Amino acid sequence: MFIGREYELETLNNLYTEDKFHFIVMYGRRRVGKTTLLTEFCKDKPSIFFVAEEYNDKIALESFSDKILSHFGLNGIVGKFESWEKAFLFLGQQAKDERLVVVIR
């Protein structure tokens, strides 16, 4: 059950409906509901929710690549991204055709 944070959720939804790119940084104290808010926001939207772990760069990029390719049904068809830049360029290309929310936590 999602209680509270209606204002924040409405703000995110309003930004989502605008016909332009938005980059949003959400920060705050621990355990105040940031992840829950983002999960609720992404519930009915095309989204990639990536939880960044403390890995080395190569493992993190492989994990991010898996999330992206899985979202688009391309696992096993397209190889993993060679760089973060290529991963984000791919996401940018995909977002031209379909609105997409990418959360990196």
PDB file of C-alpha atoms in Angstrom:
ATOM      1  CA  MET A   1       0.000   0.000   0.000  1.00  0.00           C
ATOM      2  CA  PHE A   2       1.305   3.442  -0.937  1.00  0.00           C
ATOM      3  CA  ILE A   3       0.439   6.180   1.548  1.00  0.00           C
ATOM      4  CA  GLY A   4       1.572   9.786   1.472  1.00  0.00           C
ATOM      5  CA  ARG A   5       3.880  11.317  -1.072  1.00  0.00           C
ATOM      6  CA  GLU A   6       0.905  12.214  -3.301  1.00  0.00           C
ATOM      7  CA  TYR A   7       2.426  15.615  -4.088  1.00  0.00           C
ATOM      8  CA  GLU A   8       5.769  14.087  -5.094  1.00  0.00           C
ATOM      9  CA  LEU A   9       4.085  11.363  -7.147  1.00  0.00           C
ATOM     10  CA  GLU A  10       1.891  13.932  -8.909  1.00  0.00           C
ATOM     11  CA  THR A  11       4.962  16.055  -9.659  1.00  0.00           C
ATOM     12  CA  LEU A  12       6.775  13.077 -11.192  1.00  0.00           C
ATOM     13  CA  ASN A  13       3.690  12.153 -13.237  1.00  0.00           C
ATOM     14  CA  ASN A  14       3.339  15.728 -14.499  1.00  0.00           C
ATOM     15  CA  LEU A  15       6.967  15.737 -15.609  1.00  0.00           C
ATOM     16  CA  TYR A  16       6.467  12.352 -17.267  1.00  0.00           C
ATOM     17  CA  THR A  17       3.592  13.647 -19.404  1.00  0.00           C
ATOM     18  CA  GLU A  18       5.616  16.583 -20.742  1.00  0.00           C
ATOM     19  CA  ASP A  19       6.943  16.037 -24.236  1.00  0.00           C
ATOM     20  CA  LYS A  20      10.617  16.508 -23.387  1.00  0.00           C
ATOM     21  CA  PHE A  21      13.546  14.896 -21.625  1.00  0.00           C
ATOM     22  CA  HIS A  22      13.933  15.295 -17.883  1.00  0.00           C
ATOM     23  CA  PHE A  23      16.851  14.332 -15.668  1.00  0.00           C
ATOM     24  CA  ILE A  24      15.818  14.182 -12.041  1.00  0.00           C
ATOM     25  CA  VAL A  25      18.071  13.679  -9.048  1.00  0.00           C
ATOM     26  CA  MET A  26      16.292  12.494  -5.928  1.00  0.00           C
ATOM     27  CA  TYR A  27      18.132  12.578  -2.638  1.00  0.00           C
ATOM     28  CA  GLY A  28      17.345  12.564   1.031  1.00  0.00           C
ATOM     29  CA  ARG A  29      17.960  10.837   4.298  1.00  0.00           C
ATOM     30  CA  ARG A  30      17.930   7.077   4.476  1.00  0.00           C
ATOM     31  CA  ARG A  31      14.651   5.200   4.986  1.00  0.00           C
ATOM     32  CA  VAL A  32      12.266   8.048   4.090  1.00  0.00           C
ATOM     33  CA  GLY A  33      10.641   6.307   1.112  1.00  0.00           C
ATOM     34  CA  LYS A  34      12.601   7.405  -1.969  1.00  0.00           C
ATOM     35  CA  THR A  35      12.749   3.908  -3.462  1.00  0.00           C
ATOM     36  CA  THR A  36       9.089   3.244  -2.646  1.00  0.00           C
ATOM     37  CA  LEU A  37       8.099   6.504  -4.343  1.00  0.00           C
ATOM     38  CA  LEU A  38      10.094   5.642  -7.460  1.00  0.00           C
ATOM     39  CA  THR A  39       8.733   2.094  -7.519  1.00  0.00           C
ATOM     40  CA  GLU A  40       5.171   3.406  -7.305  1.00  0.00           C
ATOM     41  CA  PHE A  41       5.877   5.970 -10.027  1.00  0.00           C
ATOM     42  CA  CYS A  42       7.297   3.319 -12.376  1.00  0.00           C
ATOM     43  CA  LYS A  43       4.488   0.843 -11.732  1.00  0.00           C
ATOM     44  CA  ASP A  44       2.469   1.515 -14.921  1.00  0.00           C
ATOM     45  CA  LYS A  45       5.212   2.952 -17.113  1.00  0.00           C
ATOM     46  CA  PRO A  46       7.886   1.486 -19.368  1.00  0.00           C
ATOM     47  CA  SER A  47      10.864   1.624 -17.049  1.00  0.00           C
ATOM     48  CA  ILE A  48      14.250   0.195 -16.237  1.00  0.00           C
ATOM     49  CA  PHE A  49      15.019   0.132 -12.519  1.00  0.00           C
ATOM     50  CA  PHE A  50      18.701  -0.530 -11.962  1.00  0.00           C
ATOM     51  CA  VAL A  51      20.094  -0.963  -8.478  1.00  0.00           C
ATOM     52  CA  ALA A  52      23.781  -0.098  -8.622  1.00  0.00           C
ATOM     53  CA  GLU A  53      25.854  -2.294  -6.347  1.00  0.00           C
ATOM     54  CA  GLU A  54      29.407  -1.659  -5.235  1.00  0.00           C
ATOM     55  CA  TYR A  55      31.044  -3.600  -8.033  1.00  0.00           C
ATOM     56  CA  ASN A  56      33.896  -2.681 -10.235  1.00  0.00           C
ATOM     57  CA  ASP A  57      32.983  -0.716 -13.345  1.00  0.00           C
ATOM     58  CA  LYS A  58      33.018  -3.734 -15.674  1.00  0.00           C
ATOM     59  CA  ILE A  59      30.604  -5.794 -13.566  1.00  0.00           C
ATOM     60  CA  ALA A  60      28.287  -2.805 -13.069  1.00  0.00           C
ATOM     61  CA  LEU A  61      28.185  -2.151 -16.830  1.00  0.00           C
ATOM     62  CA  GLU A  62      27.456  -5.835 -17.511  1.00  0.00           C
ATOM     63  CA  SER A  63      24.600  -5.776 -15.010  1.00  0.00           C
ATOM     64  CA  PHE A  64      23.213  -2.530 -16.454  1.00  0.00           C
ATOM     65  CA  SER A  65      23.498  -3.999 -19.959  1.00  0.00           C
ATOM     66  CA  ASP A  66      21.541  -7.065 -18.843  1.00  0.00           C
ATOM     67  CA  LYS A  67      18.747  -4.849 -17.455  1.00  0.00           C
ATOM     68  CA  ILE A  68      18.541  -2.826 -20.673  1.00  0.00           C
ATOM     69  CA  LEU A  69      18.671  -5.788 -23.033  1.00  0.00           C
ATOM     70  CA  SER A  70      16.167  -7.719 -20.944  1.00  0.00           C
ATOM     71  CA  HIS A  71      13.746  -4.779 -20.987  1.00  0.00           C
ATOM     72  CA  PHE A  72      13.830  -4.680 -24.790  1.00  0.00           C
ATOM     73  CA  GLY A  73      13.836  -8.473 -25.207  1.00  0.00           C
ATOM     74  CA  LEU A  74      17.324  -8.465 -26.713  1.00  0.00           C
ATOM     75  CA  ASN A  75      19.201 -10.730 -24.266  1.00  0.00           C
ATOM     76  CA  GLY A  76      21.209 -13.227 -26.278  1.00  0.00           C
ATOM     77  CA  ILE A  77      20.495 -11.349 -29.514  1.00  0.00           C
ATOM     78  CA  VAL A  78      22.630  -8.271 -28.947  1.00  0.00           C
ATOM     79  CA  GLY A  79      25.927  -8.290 -27.092  1.00  0.00           C
ATOM     80  CA  LYS A  80      26.495  -6.323 -23.915  1.00  0.00           C
ATOM     81  CA  PHE A  81      27.484  -2.696 -24.194  1.00  0.00           C
ATOM     82  CA  GLU A  82      31.204  -1.938 -24.411  1.00  0.00           C
ATOM     83  CA  SER A  83      30.896   1.369 -22.552  1.00  0.00           C
ATOM     84  CA  TRP A  84      28.487   3.381 -20.434  1.00  0.00           C
ATOM     85  CA  GLU A  85      28.296   5.900 -23.251  1.00  0.00           C
ATOM     86  CA  LYS A  86      27.060   3.250 -25.692  1.00  0.00           C
ATOM     87  CA  ALA A  87      24.483   2.023 -23.172  1.00  0.00           C
ATOM     88  CA  PHE A  88      23.072   5.522 -22.711  1.00  0.00           C
ATOM     89  CA  LEU A  89      23.170   6.258 -26.445  1.00  0.00           C
ATOM     90  CA  PHE A  90      21.143   3.077 -27.001  1.00  0.00           C
ATOM     91  CA  LEU A  91      18.628   4.162 -24.361  1.00  0.00           C
ATOM     92  CA  GLY A  92      18.387   7.580 -26.000  1.00  0.00           C
ATOM     93  CA  GLN A  93      17.640   5.989 -29.368  1.00  0.00           C
ATOM     94  CA  GLN A  94      14.969   3.736 -27.856  1.00  0.00           C
ATOM     95  CA  ALA A  95      13.364   6.647 -26.009  1.00  0.00           C
ATOM     96  CA  LYS A  96      12.802   8.474 -29.301  1.00  0.00           C
ATOM     97  CA  ASP A  97      10.102   5.925 -30.160  1.00  0.00           C
ATOM     98  CA  GLU A  98       8.744   5.141 -26.702  1.00  0.00           C
ATOM     99  CA  ARG A  99       8.737   7.164 -23.507  1.00  0.00           C
ATOM    100  CA  LEU A 100      11.054   5.467 -21.029  1.00  0.00           C
ATOM    101  CA  VAL A 101      11.877   5.947 -17.355  1.00  0.00           C
ATOM    102  CA  VAL A 102      15.367   4.911 -16.255  1.00  0.00           C
ATOM    103  CA  VAL A 103      16.005   4.771 -12.526  1.00  0.00           C
ATOM    104  CA  ILE A 104      19.531   4.222 -11.255  1.00  0.00           C
ATOM    105  CA  ARG A 105      19.605   3.712  -7.535  1.00  0.00           C
TER     106      ARG A 105
END
